[in-house]
C-alpha atoms as a PDB file:
ATOM      1  CA  MET A   1     -66.167  16.509-109.849  1.00  0.00           C
ATOM      2  CA  VAL A   2     -69.452  16.311-108.010  1.00  0.00           C
ATOM      3  CA  SER A   3     -72.808  15.887-109.659  1.00  0.00           C
ATOM      4  CA  HIS A   4     -76.280  15.435-108.215  1.00  0.00           C
ATOM      5  CA  VAL A   5     -78.486  13.200-110.323  1.00  0.00           C
ATOM      6  CA  PRO A   6     -81.064  14.120-111.454  1.00  0.00           C
ATOM      7  CA  SER A   7     -80.033  17.723-111.740  1.00  0.00           C
ATOM      8  CA  GLU A   8     -80.413  20.544-114.198  1.00  0.00           C
ATOM      9  CA  LEU A   9     -77.076  21.977-113.102  1.00  0.00           C
ATOM     10  CA  GLU A  10     -73.710  21.102-114.551  1.00  0.00           C
ATOM     11  CA  PRO A  11     -71.350  19.125-112.316  1.00  0.00           C
ATOM     12  CA  VAL A  12     -69.137  21.067-109.925  1.00  0.00           C
ATOM     13  CA  PHE A  13     -65.362  20.918-110.380  1.00  0.00           C
ATOM     14  CA  ILE A  14     -63.833  20.712-106.916  1.00  0.00           C
ATOM     15  CA  GLN A  15     -60.219  20.915-105.889  1.00  0.00           C
ATOM     16  CA  LEU A  16     -58.813  20.471-102.405  1.00  0.00           C
ATOM     17  CA  LYS A  17     -55.810  22.583-101.459  1.00  0.00           C
ATOM     18  CA  GLY A  18     -53.790  23.241 -98.364  1.00  0.00           C
ATOM     19  CA  ILE A  19     -54.378  26.086 -95.988  1.00  0.00           C
ATOM     20  CA  PRO A  20     -54.297  29.691 -97.261  1.00  0.00           C
ATOM     21  CA  ILE A  21     -53.064  31.141 -93.961  1.00  0.00           C
ATOM     22  CA  PHE A  22     -50.438  29.639 -91.719  1.00  0.00           C
ATOM     23  CA  ARG A  23     -50.992  29.326 -87.967  1.00  0.00           C
ATOM     24  CA  ASP A  24     -48.750  32.343 -87.419  1.00  0.00           C
ATOM     25  CA  GLY A  25     -51.164  34.459 -89.519  1.00  0.00           C
ATOM     26  CA  GLN A  26     -48.946  34.713 -92.600  1.00  0.00           C
ATOM     27  CA  ARG A  27     -50.497  34.049 -96.006  1.00  0.00           C
ATOM     28  CA  ASN A  28     -49.388  30.881 -97.751  1.00  0.00           C
ATOM     29  CA  PRO A  29     -47.844  32.049-101.077  1.00  0.00           C
ATOM     30  CA  ASP A  30     -48.163  28.547-102.553  1.00  0.00           C
ATOM     31  CA  PHE A  31     -51.917  28.596-101.985  1.00  0.00           C
ATOM     32  CA  ILE A  32     -52.293  31.975-103.658  1.00  0.00           C
ATOM     33  CA  SER A  33     -50.338  30.967-106.767  1.00  0.00           C
ATOM     34  CA  GLU A  34     -52.165  27.626-106.987  1.00  0.00           C
ATOM     35  CA  GLN A  35     -55.499  29.438-106.711  1.00  0.00           C
ATOM     36  CA  GLN A  36     -54.565  31.775-109.558  1.00  0.00           C
ATOM     37  CA  ARG A  37     -53.447  28.879-111.795  1.00  0.00           C
ATOM     38  CA  TRP A  38     -56.588  26.930-110.918  1.00  0.00           C
ATOM     39  CA  ASN A  39     -58.824  29.848-111.911  1.00  0.00           C
ATOM     40  CA  SER A  40     -56.936  30.406-115.172  1.00  0.00           C
ATOM     41  CA  THR A  41     -57.089  26.738-116.154  1.00  0.00           C
ATOM     42  CA  LEU A  42     -60.785  26.358-115.428  1.00  0.00           C
ATOM     43  CA  THR A  43     -61.583  29.591-117.237  1.00  0.00           C
ATOM     44  CA  TYR A  44     -59.665  28.297-120.260  1.00  0.00           C
ATOM     45  CA  TRP A  45     -61.705  25.062-120.208  1.00  0.00           C
ATOM     46  CA  VAL A  46     -64.963  27.025-119.696  1.00  0.00           C
ATOM     47  CA  ILE A  47     -65.838  25.226-116.491  1.00  0.00           C
ATOM     48  CA  LYS A  48     -68.671  27.231-114.987  1.00  0.00           C
ATOM     49  CA  ARG A  49     -69.147  25.690-111.551  1.00  0.00           C
ATOM     50  CA  ARG A  50     -65.976  25.694-109.433  1.00  0.00           C
ATOM     51  CA  LEU A  51     -65.272  25.157-105.782  1.00  0.00           C
ATOM     52  CA  LEU A  52     -61.802  25.389-104.265  1.00  0.00           C
ATOM     53  CA  ILE A  53     -61.690  24.059-100.721  1.00  0.00           C
ATOM     54  CA  SER A  54     -58.796  24.842 -98.443  1.00  0.00           C
ATOM     55  CA  HIS A  55     -58.223  22.330 -95.693  1.00  0.00           C
ATOM     56  CA  ASP A  56     -55.546  21.014 -93.380  1.00  0.00           C
ATOM     57  CA  ALA A  57     -54.553  17.678 -94.918  1.00  0.00           C
ATOM     58  CA  SER A  58     -52.665  16.706 -91.775  1.00  0.00           C
ATOM     59  CA  VAL A  59     -55.999  16.092 -90.002  1.00  0.00           C
ATOM     60  CA  LYS A  60     -56.744  12.524 -91.035  1.00  0.00           C
ATOM     61  CA  ARG A  61     -59.563  11.501 -88.696  1.00  0.00           C
ATOM     62  CA  LEU A  62     -62.494   9.679 -90.297  1.00  0.00           C
ATOM     63  CA  GLU A  63     -64.918  12.216 -88.809  1.00  0.00           C
ATOM     64  CA  ASN A  64     -62.994  14.987 -90.562  1.00  0.00           C
ATOM     65  CA  LEU A  65     -63.248  13.257 -93.940  1.00  0.00           C
ATOM     66  CA  VAL A  66     -66.988  12.657 -93.504  1.00  0.00           C
ATOM     67  CA  SER A  67     -67.495  16.314 -92.540  1.00  0.00           C
ATOM     68  CA  LEU A  68     -65.439  17.388 -95.552  1.00  0.00           C
ATOM     69  CA  ALA A  69     -67.567  15.247 -97.883  1.00  0.00           C
ATOM     70  CA  ASP A  70     -70.755  16.691 -96.343  1.00  0.00           C
ATOM     71  CA  ALA A  71     -69.442  20.240 -96.795  1.00  0.00           C
ATOM     72  CA  ILE A  72     -68.577  19.547-100.449  1.00  0.00           C
ATOM     73  CA  LEU A  73     -72.039  18.174-101.198  1.00  0.00           C
ATOM     74  CA  LYS A  74     -73.790  20.998 -99.341  1.00  0.00           C
ATOM     75  CA  GLU A  75     -71.723  23.744-100.968  1.00  0.00           C
ATOM     76  CA  SER A  76     -72.058  22.304-104.460  1.00  0.00           C
ATOM     77  CA  ASN A  77     -75.789  21.739-104.095  1.00  0.00           C
ATOM     78  CA  GLU A  78     -76.543  25.273-102.894  1.00  0.00           C
ATOM     79  CA  ARG A  79     -74.633  27.103-105.643  1.00  0.00           C
ATOM     80  CA  PRO A  80     -76.136  28.625-108.797  1.00  0.00           C
ATOM     81  CA  ALA A  81     -75.592  27.498-112.379  1.00  0.00           C
ATOM     82  CA  GLU A  82     -72.356  29.499-112.585  1.00  0.00           C
ATOM     83  CA  PHE A  83     -70.107  30.243-109.640  1.00  0.00           C
ATOM     84  CA  ILE A  84     -66.504  30.416-108.499  1.00  0.00           C
ATOM     85  CA  ALA A  85     -65.887  30.042-104.790  1.00  0.00           C
ATOM     86  CA  THR A  86     -63.080  29.377-102.361  1.00  0.00           C
ATOM     87  CA  ILE A  87     -64.117  28.145 -98.959  1.00  0.00           C
ATOM     88  CA  PRO A  88     -62.094  27.235 -95.895  1.00  0.00           C
ATOM     89  CA  PHE A  89     -62.770  23.904 -94.248  1.00  0.00           C
ATOM     90  CA  SER A  90     -61.526  23.195 -90.772  1.00  0.00           C
ATOM     91  CA  GLU A  91     -62.450  20.694 -88.151  1.00  0.00           C
END
């Protein structure tokens, strides 16, 4: 979860997942099913601010992690009081 203090907005629930599309252009079926379960679970728990970030976990450079953290903070800060979003992150 990410929260900006002080803020009038609720915290953002963020989950990092693998890539939705393989390098050969095929969709990753695991990503799609995980995304559906994620949405169902957060809807059940009435979590209003959600951000699912797809990224390549095999890239483990420090610069990549810093960029990922910056993207998370930027995306969560610029979203309204209620939102559901899936964004790709690549370096």
